[in-house]
Amino acid sequence: MDYGIKTWGNDNFFIEDGKVKVNTGCEPSLMEIIQEIRKDGIRGPILLRFPHLIQKQIRMIYKSFSDAKREFNYEGSFNAVYPLKVNQFPNFVKNLVSLGQKYNYGLEAGSKAELLLAMAYNNPNAPITVNGFKDNEMISLGFIAAEMGHNITLTIEGINELESIISIAKDRFGCVPNIGLRIRLHSSGIGIWAKSGGINSKFGLTSTELLEAVNMIRDANLLEKFTMIHFHIGSQITDIAPLKKALREAGNIYAELCRMGATNLRAINLGGGLAVEYSQHKTTLHKNYSLSEYANDVVYLLKDIANRKNVSEPDIFIESGRFVAAHHAVLVAPVLELFSQEYTDQKLHLKENNPPLIQELFDLFNTMNRKNALEFLHDSIDHMESLLTLFDLGYIDLQDRSNTEILVNLIIKKAVGLIADKKLNEILDIQDRVQERYLVNFSLFQSLPDFWGIEQTFPVMPLDRLDETPTRSASLWDITCDSDGEIGFNTETPLFLHDVDIKNRDYFLGFFLVGAYQEVLGMKHNLFTHPTEATVIIDDDGFEIQNMLESQSISDILEDLDYDIREVQENLNERIEASDIISEKEKKYILGEIYLFLNDNGYLKTINSNEGVNYE
Ligand code: PLP
């Protein structure tokens, strides 16, 4: 099994010698990288950032549009801005800005905080676009950006924002940002974010409002500043057809506005939406187009409309975020425990006289072979159900019940091993019934919030042992105290993992394509915060770990919630001091322990640790 790496992996990763390796420079395995980081005592989930994958996506976008422009002899320019909302974390944004400098790659902001970030970090002269609802303060901030020399366009979501711009322009120092009008298209996207576009969408101006806006801009003598129209039909546009429809609509609106006398209108901004293929399974592929098809369609359609309507070919702006950010981050999380790991034959304590069904289970286990495996497996599951009923009715005891569970699990493991190479659908049904639960040291709410919120799946695979057939149908449990923190086994898109004994060997899972939206949407459920992160720079000679940022300490998390950490500590200390069930020496020891806990992060470190505790 290659876990669909060729489908979602974008050639960024490959499997060799049973390990996932990074397809660049000296091609290190993810295991090597993780082991290097863990050498310093780091435990818990680790988010790896690969700047070369940011660079690759940026380069691909500019190259595809430059090829398309050449092919169609397109006269307008191509420009891109990165929407900060997709990932605002500094170790991502700062890399992105410097990698994008040679392309004049800009930033998009949707809030005051994002705009301030853009003003502080954007490459000089690279464009800044501003979307979203704006109050007078945010519009003033846009003016400040223009006064600082930024190439900024404020995209108007409603007439009231335009009124503010016109009035602020009168009061300030003569430097006015460019004005963009967000158009409300009839066309909408598809999927979960389709409502970002369409006539009932939250954003943009109707045709009537557009006409009104242009008249207002003309009356305020600001026509020269009206340079762009903007639309965004939603994120993760998996089908190219709605985008083409929207482009035709927007292209015609552009041409009409030019003909109406919008003398300086020269750009169409298509927003974001370029999709990422998240599927691990050929049967559930999401995306039906490539980047070059997207670029060709955009350039061809806009050229065609401009030529037919006899207006200049517009400059193209895109605001793709997911496509740029998703690939660069991989979350690596250690498996802590397999829930049926305790079902070993050493724990089986058969009696001299066992209930007949238990004896039968034992015989099934001993005589099972490849031919009868499936049948015996079904029999054992039936027997287990009967035995559990017998327990409920008081006919068998707890030892019998334990023997039942152990025997059935041993039978399952043996059967799956015997028939693992048979046709998938033959064993899927059984696998569904005999899932193994893998407890994984991460929080789904913090690291994959879109799985919880909108059932977005992400590719997941083990980082090594890929030369061994995985035999266990896997359900992944995170460490939050919430039953929603589970990625259940799904027969449509099954995940199989290896049978591992964590006490003897580490087993790490990689969650891929987590660089877009997940980090900032992540929730502190159970007070698990952003995991430890590291940036990995790879060249032909080796790899280097940079910008290690350990997950927040428990003190910091509590402070973020506005607890007075000194008060928390004092309360704990007072209560320990007041305890009359431990000695003074023990109290001193415990105070030290509490101090360490507060200053450490909250993820789990070990389970069933056999390291002894030294109270001296
Ligand atoms: N531009 C605007 C106006 C958006 O609202 C969004 C996100 O929804 C984007 C760009 C980025 O979209 P994506 O990440 O799908 O490229």
mmCIF file with all atom_site columns, N, CA, C and O and ligand atoms in Angstrom, residues 83 85-86 108 131-132 157 182 193 196 203 230-232 234-237 269-275 318-324 516-517, ligand 1:
data_model
loop_
_atom_site.group_PDB
_atom_site.id
_atom_site.type_symbol
_atom_site.label_atom_id
_atom_site.label_alt_id
_atom_site.label_comp_id
_atom_site.label_asym_id
_atom_site.label_entity_id
_atom_site.label_seq_id
_atom_site.pdbx_PDB_ins_code
_atom_site.Cartn_x
_atom_site.Cartn_y
_atom_site.Cartn_z
_atom_site.occupancy
_atom_site.B_iso_or_equiv
_atom_site.pdbx_formal_charge
_atom_site.auth_seq_id
_atom_site.auth_comp_id
_atom_site.auth_asym_id
_atom_site.auth_atom_id
_atom_site.pdbx_PDB_model_num
ATOM   1   N N  . PRO A 1 83  ? -3.440  35.222 0.415   1.00 0.00 ? 83  PRO A N  1
ATOM   2   C CA . PRO A 1 83  ? -4.418  35.635 1.434   1.00 0.00 ? 83  PRO A CA 1
ATOM   3   C C  . PRO A 1 83  ? -3.974  35.196 2.826   1.00 0.00 ? 83  PRO A C  1
ATOM   4   O O  . PRO A 1 83  ? -3.908  33.992 3.114   1.00 0.00 ? 83  PRO A O  1
ATOM   5   N N  . LYS A 1 85  ? -5.342  35.008 5.591   1.00 0.00 ? 85  LYS A N  1
ATOM   6   C CA . LYS A 1 85  ? -6.252  34.199 6.424   1.00 0.00 ? 85  LYS A CA 1
ATOM   7   C C  . LYS A 1 85  ? -5.928  32.700 6.373   1.00 0.00 ? 85  LYS A C  1
ATOM   8   O O  . LYS A 1 85  ? -6.263  31.953 7.273   1.00 0.00 ? 85  LYS A O  1
ATOM   9   N N  . VAL A 1 86  ? -5.250  32.272 5.309   1.00 0.00 ? 86  VAL A N  1
ATOM   10  C CA . VAL A 1 86  ? -5.009  30.836 5.108   1.00 0.00 ? 86  VAL A CA 1
ATOM   11  C C  . VAL A 1 86  ? -3.976  30.295 6.099   1.00 0.00 ? 86  VAL A C  1
ATOM   12  O O  . VAL A 1 86  ? -4.043  29.153 6.541   1.00 0.00 ? 86  VAL A O  1
ATOM   13  N N  . GLU A 1 108 ? -2.760  39.470 0.651   1.00 0.00 ? 108 GLU A N  1
ATOM   14  C CA . GLU A 1 108 ? -4.165  39.889 0.762   1.00 0.00 ? 108 GLU A CA 1
ATOM   15  C C  . GLU A 1 108 ? -4.525  39.911 2.232   1.00 0.00 ? 108 GLU A C  1
ATOM   16  O O  . GLU A 1 108 ? -4.100  39.020 2.995   1.00 0.00 ? 108 GLU A O  1
ATOM   17  N N  . ASN A 1 131 ? -9.783  42.732 1.376   1.00 0.00 ? 131 ASN A N  1
ATOM   18  C CA . ASN A 1 131 ? -11.184 42.317 1.216   1.00 0.00 ? 131 ASN A CA 1
ATOM   19  C C  . ASN A 1 131 ? -11.875 42.297 2.573   1.00 0.00 ? 131 ASN A C  1
ATOM   20  O O  . ASN A 1 131 ? -11.261 42.571 3.596   1.00 0.00 ? 131 ASN A O  1
ATOM   21  N N  . GLY A 1 132 ? -13.131 41.932 2.548   1.00 0.00 ? 132 GLY A N  1
ATOM   22  C CA . GLY A 1 132 ? -13.865 41.808 3.812   1.00 0.00 ? 132 GLY A CA 1
ATOM   23  C C  . GLY A 1 132 ? -14.483 43.129 4.211   1.00 0.00 ? 132 GLY A C  1
ATOM   24  O O  . GLY A 1 132 ? -14.221 44.173 3.610   1.00 0.00 ? 132 GLY A O  1
ATOM   25  N N  . GLU A 1 157 ? -16.871 46.133 -0.469  1.00 0.00 ? 157 GLU A N  1
ATOM   26  C CA . GLU A 1 157 ? -17.889 45.077 -0.370  1.00 0.00 ? 157 GLU A CA 1
ATOM   27  C C  . GLU A 1 157 ? -19.297 45.666 -0.413  1.00 0.00 ? 157 GLU A C  1
ATOM   28  O O  . GLU A 1 157 ? -20.266 44.956 -0.635  1.00 0.00 ? 157 GLU A O  1
ATOM   29  N N  . ARG A 1 182 ? -15.953 44.725 -5.496  1.00 0.00 ? 182 ARG A N  1
ATOM   30  C CA . ARG A 1 182 ? -16.250 43.289 -5.514  1.00 0.00 ? 182 ARG A CA 1
ATOM   31  C C  . ARG A 1 182 ? -17.595 43.096 -6.169  1.00 0.00 ? 182 ARG A C  1
ATOM   32  O O  . ARG A 1 182 ? -18.586 43.694 -5.754  1.00 0.00 ? 182 ARG A O  1
ATOM   33  N N  . TRP A 1 193 ? -17.961 25.766 0.092   1.00 0.00 ? 193 TRP A N  1
ATOM   34  C CA . TRP A 1 193 ? -17.773 27.221 0.113   1.00 0.00 ? 193 TRP A CA 1
ATOM   35  C C  . TRP A 1 193 ? -18.510 27.930 -1.022  1.00 0.00 ? 193 TRP A C  1
ATOM   36  O O  . TRP A 1 193 ? -18.242 29.084 -1.316  1.00 0.00 ? 193 TRP A O  1
ATOM   37  N N  . SER A 1 196 ? -19.805 31.551 -1.023  1.00 0.00 ? 196 SER A N  1
ATOM   38  C CA . SER A 1 196 ? -18.976 32.764 -1.137  1.00 0.00 ? 196 SER A CA 1
ATOM   39  C C  . SER A 1 196 ? -19.328 33.529 -2.401  1.00 0.00 ? 196 SER A C  1
ATOM   40  O O  . SER A 1 196 ? -19.050 34.709 -2.525  1.00 0.00 ? 196 SER A O  1
ATOM   41  N N  . PHE A 1 203 ? -21.146 38.724 0.064   1.00 0.00 ? 203 PHE A N  1
ATOM   42  C CA . PHE A 1 203 ? -20.223 39.768 -0.373  1.00 0.00 ? 203 PHE A CA 1
ATOM   43  C C  . PHE A 1 203 ? -20.570 40.328 -1.750  1.00 0.00 ? 203 PHE A C  1
ATOM   44  O O  . PHE A 1 203 ? -21.123 39.648 -2.600  1.00 0.00 ? 203 PHE A O  1
ATOM   45  N N  . HIS A 1 230 ? -13.307 42.571 -8.566  1.00 0.00 ? 230 HIS A N  1
ATOM   46  C CA . HIS A 1 230 ? -12.895 41.384 -7.815  1.00 0.00 ? 230 HIS A CA 1
ATOM   47  C C  . HIS A 1 230 ? -14.086 40.453 -7.668  1.00 0.00 ? 230 HIS A C  1
ATOM   48  O O  . HIS A 1 230 ? -15.221 40.893 -7.522  1.00 0.00 ? 230 HIS A O  1
ATOM   49  N N  . PHE A 1 231 ? -13.810 39.151 -7.739  1.00 0.00 ? 231 PHE A N  1
ATOM   50  C CA . PHE A 1 231 ? -14.831 38.179 -7.330  1.00 0.00 ? 231 PHE A CA 1
ATOM   51  C C  . PHE A 1 231 ? -14.143 36.980 -6.707  1.00 0.00 ? 231 PHE A C  1
ATOM   52  O O  . PHE A 1 231 ? -12.932 36.791 -6.881  1.00 0.00 ? 231 PHE A O  1
ATOM   53  N N  . HIS A 1 232 ? -14.881 36.208 -5.974  1.00 0.00 ? 232 HIS A N  1
ATOM   54  C CA . HIS A 1 232 ? -14.321 34.984 -5.363  1.00 0.00 ? 232 HIS A CA 1
ATOM   55  C C  . HIS A 1 232 ? -15.500 34.040 -5.222  1.00 0.00 ? 232 HIS A C  1
ATOM   56  O O  . HIS A 1 232 ? -16.445 34.348 -4.500  1.00 0.00 ? 232 HIS A O  1
ATOM   57  N N  . GLY A 1 234 ? -15.500 30.982 -4.064  1.00 0.00 ? 234 GLY A N  1
ATOM   58  C CA . GLY A 1 234 ? -15.414 29.986 -3.000  1.00 0.00 ? 234 GLY A CA 1
ATOM   59  C C  . GLY A 1 234 ? -14.073 29.280 -3.017  1.00 0.00 ? 234 GLY A C  1
ATOM   60  O O  . GLY A 1 234 ? -13.356 29.308 -4.013  1.00 0.00 ? 234 GLY A O  1
ATOM   61  N N  . SER A 1 235 ? -13.777 28.666 -1.884  1.00 0.00 ? 235 SER A N  1
ATOM   62  C CA . SER A 1 235 ? -12.515 27.944 -1.764  1.00 0.00 ? 235 SER A CA 1
ATOM   63  C C  . SER A 1 235 ? -12.680 26.545 -2.349  1.00 0.00 ? 235 SER A C  1
ATOM   64  O O  . SER A 1 235 ? -13.804 26.070 -2.526  1.00 0.00 ? 235 SER A O  1
ATOM   65  N N  . GLN A 1 236 ? -11.558 25.900 -2.632  1.00 0.00 ? 236 GLN A N  1
ATOM   66  C CA . GLN A 1 236 ? -11.536 24.490 -3.063  1.00 0.00 ? 236 GLN A CA 1
ATOM   67  C C  . GLN A 1 236 ? -12.553 24.254 -4.187  1.00 0.00 ? 236 GLN A C  1
ATOM   68  O O  . GLN A 1 236 ? -13.493 23.468 -4.066  1.00 0.00 ? 236 GLN A O  1
ATOM   69  N N  . ILE A 1 237 ? -12.357 25.005 -5.299  1.00 0.00 ? 237 ILE A N  1
ATOM   70  C CA . ILE A 1 237 ? -13.201 24.796 -6.483  1.00 0.00 ? 237 ILE A CA 1
ATOM   71  C C  . ILE A 1 237 ? -12.666 23.551 -7.191  1.00 0.00 ? 237 ILE A C  1
ATOM   72  O O  . ILE A 1 237 ? -11.626 23.598 -7.863  1.00 0.00 ? 237 ILE A O  1
ATOM   73  N N  . ASN A 1 269 ? -9.600  40.564 -10.542 1.00 0.00 ? 269 ASN A N  1
ATOM   74  C CA . ASN A 1 269 ? -9.062  39.728 -9.471  1.00 0.00 ? 269 ASN A CA 1
ATOM   75  C C  . ASN A 1 269 ? -10.014 38.547 -9.277  1.00 0.00 ? 269 ASN A C  1
ATOM   76  O O  . ASN A 1 269 ? -11.183 38.721 -8.952  1.00 0.00 ? 269 ASN A O  1
ATOM   77  N N  . LEU A 1 270 ? -9.487  37.322 -9.500  1.00 0.00 ? 270 LEU A N  1
ATOM   78  C CA . LEU A 1 270 ? -10.354 36.128 -9.462  1.00 0.00 ? 270 LEU A CA 1
ATOM   79  C C  . LEU A 1 270 ? -10.492 35.536 -8.072  1.00 0.00 ? 270 LEU A C  1
ATOM   80  O O  . LEU A 1 270 ? -11.100 34.470 -7.923  1.00 0.00 ? 270 LEU A O  1
ATOM   81  N N  . GLY A 1 271 ? -9.879  36.182 -7.084  1.00 0.00 ? 271 GLY A N  1
ATOM   82  C CA . GLY A 1 271 ? -9.951  35.613 -5.742  1.00 0.00 ? 271 GLY A CA 1
ATOM   83  C C  . GLY A 1 271 ? -9.173  34.316 -5.668  1.00 0.00 ? 271 GLY A C  1
ATOM   84  O O  . GLY A 1 271 ? -8.258  34.071 -6.461  1.00 0.00 ? 271 GLY A O  1
ATOM   85  N N  . GLY A 1 272 ? -9.546  33.462 -4.714  1.00 0.00 ? 272 GLY A N  1
ATOM   86  C CA . GLY A 1 272 ? -8.830  32.183 -4.545  1.00 0.00 ? 272 GLY A CA 1
ATOM   87  C C  . GLY A 1 272 ? -9.619  31.048 -5.153  1.00 0.00 ? 272 GLY A C  1
ATOM   88  O O  . GLY A 1 272 ? -10.354 31.252 -6.119  1.00 0.00 ? 272 GLY A O  1
ATOM   89  N N  . GLY A 1 273 ? -9.448  29.872 -4.584  1.00 0.00 ? 273 GLY A N  1
ATOM   90  C CA . GLY A 1 273 ? -10.289 28.748 -5.017  1.00 0.00 ? 273 GLY A CA 1
ATOM   91  C C  . GLY A 1 273 ? -9.551  27.616 -5.675  1.00 0.00 ? 273 GLY A C  1
ATOM   92  O O  . GLY A 1 273 ? -10.120 26.528 -5.827  1.00 0.00 ? 273 GLY A O  1
ATOM   93  N N  . LEU A 1 274 ? -8.284  27.846 -6.093  1.00 0.00 ? 274 LEU A N  1
ATOM   94  C CA . LEU A 1 274 ? -7.542  26.743 -6.720  1.00 0.00 ? 274 LEU A CA 1
ATOM   95  C C  . LEU A 1 274 ? -7.526  25.556 -5.749  1.00 0.00 ? 274 LEU A C  1
ATOM   96  O O  . LEU A 1 274 ? -7.112  25.696 -4.602  1.00 0.00 ? 274 LEU A O  1
ATOM   97  N N  . ALA A 1 275 ? -7.937  24.407 -6.253  1.00 0.00 ? 275 ALA A N  1
ATOM   98  C CA . ALA A 1 275 ? -8.165  23.291 -5.321  1.00 0.00 ? 275 ALA A CA 1
ATOM   99  C C  . ALA A 1 275 ? -6.912  22.454 -5.091  1.00 0.00 ? 275 ALA A C  1
ATOM   100 O O  . ALA A 1 275 ? -5.992  22.432 -5.893  1.00 0.00 ? 275 ALA A O  1
ATOM   101 N N  . ILE A 1 318 ? -4.678  36.854 -8.920  1.00 0.00 ? 318 ILE A N  1
ATOM   102 C CA . ILE A 1 318 ? -5.316  35.744 -8.206  1.00 0.00 ? 318 ILE A CA 1
ATOM   103 C C  . ILE A 1 318 ? -4.920  35.805 -6.729  1.00 0.00 ? 318 ILE A C  1
ATOM   104 O O  . ILE A 1 318 ? -3.860  36.341 -6.381  1.00 0.00 ? 318 ILE A O  1
ATOM   105 N N  . GLU A 1 319 ? -5.789  35.227 -5.905  1.00 0.00 ? 319 GLU A N  1
ATOM   106 C CA . GLU A 1 319 ? -5.560  35.245 -4.449  1.00 0.00 ? 319 GLU A CA 1
ATOM   107 C C  . GLU A 1 319 ? -5.586  33.821 -3.907  1.00 0.00 ? 319 GLU A C  1
ATOM   108 O O  . GLU A 1 319 ? -6.219  33.551 -2.888  1.00 0.00 ? 319 GLU A O  1
ATOM   109 N N  . SER A 1 320 ? -4.919  32.895 -4.617  1.00 0.00 ? 320 SER A N  1
ATOM   110 C CA . SER A 1 320 ? -4.970  31.498 -4.172  1.00 0.00 ? 320 SER A CA 1
ATOM   111 C C  . SER A 1 320 ? -4.179  31.315 -2.892  1.00 0.00 ? 320 SER A C  1
ATOM   112 O O  . SER A 1 320 ? -3.009  31.712 -2.833  1.00 0.00 ? 320 SER A O  1
ATOM   113 N N  . GLY A 1 321 ? -4.804  30.690 -1.917  1.00 0.00 ? 321 GLY A N  1
ATOM   114 C CA . GLY A 1 321 ? -4.129  30.488 -0.645  1.00 0.00 ? 321 GLY A CA 1
ATOM   115 C C  . GLY A 1 321 ? -3.915  29.018 -0.353  1.00 0.00 ? 321 GLY A C  1
ATOM   116 O O  . GLY A 1 321 ? -2.785  28.562 -0.129  1.00 0.00 ? 321 GLY A O  1
ATOM   117 N N  . ARG A 1 322 ? -4.984  28.270 -0.391  1.00 0.00 ? 322 ARG A N  1
ATOM   118 C CA . ARG A 1 322 ? -4.919  26.836 -0.087  1.00 0.00 ? 322 ARG A CA 1
ATOM   119 C C  . ARG A 1 322 ? -3.849  26.154 -0.947  1.00 0.00 ? 322 ARG A C  1
ATOM   120 O O  . ARG A 1 322 ? -3.027  25.377 -0.457  1.00 0.00 ? 322 ARG A O  1
ATOM   121 N N  . PHE A 1 323 ? -3.869  26.476 -2.237  1.00 0.00 ? 323 PHE A N  1
ATOM   122 C CA . PHE A 1 323 ? -2.968  25.829 -3.184  1.00 0.00 ? 323 PHE A CA 1
ATOM   123 C C  . PHE A 1 323 ? -1.500  26.132 -2.844  1.00 0.00 ? 323 PHE A C  1
ATOM   124 O O  . PHE A 1 323 ? -0.622  25.307 -3.042  1.00 0.00 ? 323 PHE A O  1
ATOM   125 N N  . VAL A 1 324 ? -1.258  27.320 -2.303  1.00 0.00 ? 324 VAL A N  1
ATOM   126 C CA . VAL A 1 324 ? 0.116   27.717 -1.995  1.00 0.00 ? 324 VAL A CA 1
ATOM   127 C C  . VAL A 1 324 ? 0.564   27.138 -0.646  1.00 0.00 ? 324 VAL A C  1
ATOM   128 O O  . VAL A 1 324 ? 1.704   26.707 -0.489  1.00 0.00 ? 324 VAL A O  1
ATOM   129 N N  . ALA A 1 516 ? -2.799  24.671 5.094   1.00 0.00 ? 516 ALA A N  1
ATOM   130 C CA . ALA A 1 516 ? -3.777  25.724 4.794   1.00 0.00 ? 516 ALA A CA 1
ATOM   131 C C  . ALA A 1 516 ? -4.948  25.658 5.762   1.00 0.00 ? 516 ALA A C  1
ATOM   132 O O  . ALA A 1 516 ? -5.561  24.596 5.937   1.00 0.00 ? 516 ALA A O  1
ATOM   133 N N  . TYR A 1 517 ? -5.242  26.742 6.368   1.00 0.00 ? 517 TYR A N  1
ATOM   134 C CA . TYR A 1 517 ? -6.395  26.965 7.252   1.00 0.00 ? 517 TYR A CA 1
ATOM   135 C C  . TYR A 1 517 ? -6.313  26.218 8.596   1.00 0.00 ? 517 TYR A C  1
ATOM   136 O O  . TYR A 1 517 ? -6.827  26.711 9.599   1.00 0.00 ? 517 TYR A O  1
HETATM 137 N N1 . PLP B 2 .   ? -9.724  35.557 -1.554  1.00 0.00 ? 1   PLP B N1 1
HETATM 138 C C1 . PLP B 2 .   ? -10.859 35.686 -0.856  1.00 0.00 ? 1   PLP B C1 1
HETATM 139 C C2 . PLP B 2 .   ? -11.646 36.939 -0.981  1.00 0.00 ? 1   PLP B C2 1
HETATM 140 C C3 . PLP B 2 .   ? -11.309 34.663 -0.025  1.00 0.00 ? 1   PLP B C3 1
HETATM 141 O O1 . PLP B 2 .   ? -12.432 34.832 0.678   1.00 0.00 ? 1   PLP B O1 1
HETATM 142 C C4 . PLP B 2 .   ? -10.533 33.478 0.076   1.00 0.00 ? 1   PLP B C4 1
HETATM 143 C C5 . PLP B 2 .   ? -10.949 32.357 0.941   1.00 0.00 ? 1   PLP B C5 1
HETATM 144 O O2 . PLP B 2 .   ? -12.036 31.939 1.024   1.00 0.00 ? 1   PLP B O2 1
HETATM 145 C C6 . PLP B 2 .   ? -9.370  33.384 -0.661  1.00 0.00 ? 1   PLP B C6 1
HETATM 146 C C7 . PLP B 2 .   ? -8.980  34.436 -1.464  1.00 0.00 ? 1   PLP B C7 1
HETATM 147 C C8 . PLP B 2 .   ? -8.503  32.155 -0.599  1.00 0.00 ? 1   PLP B C8 1
HETATM 148 O O3 . PLP B 2 .   ? -9.132  31.047 -1.141  1.00 0.00 ? 1   PLP B O3 1
HETATM 149 P P1 . PLP B 2 .   ? -8.327  29.706 -1.367  1.00 0.00 ? 1   PLP B P1 1
HETATM 150 O O4 . PLP B 2 .   ? -7.576  29.430 -0.128  1.00 0.00 ? 1   PLP B O4 1
HETATM 151 O O5 . PLP B 2 .   ? -9.324  28.686 -1.678  1.00 0.00 ? 1   PLP B O5 1
HETATM 152 O O6 . PLP B 2 .   ? -7.397  29.920 -2.534  1.00 0.00 ? 1   PLP B O6 1
#
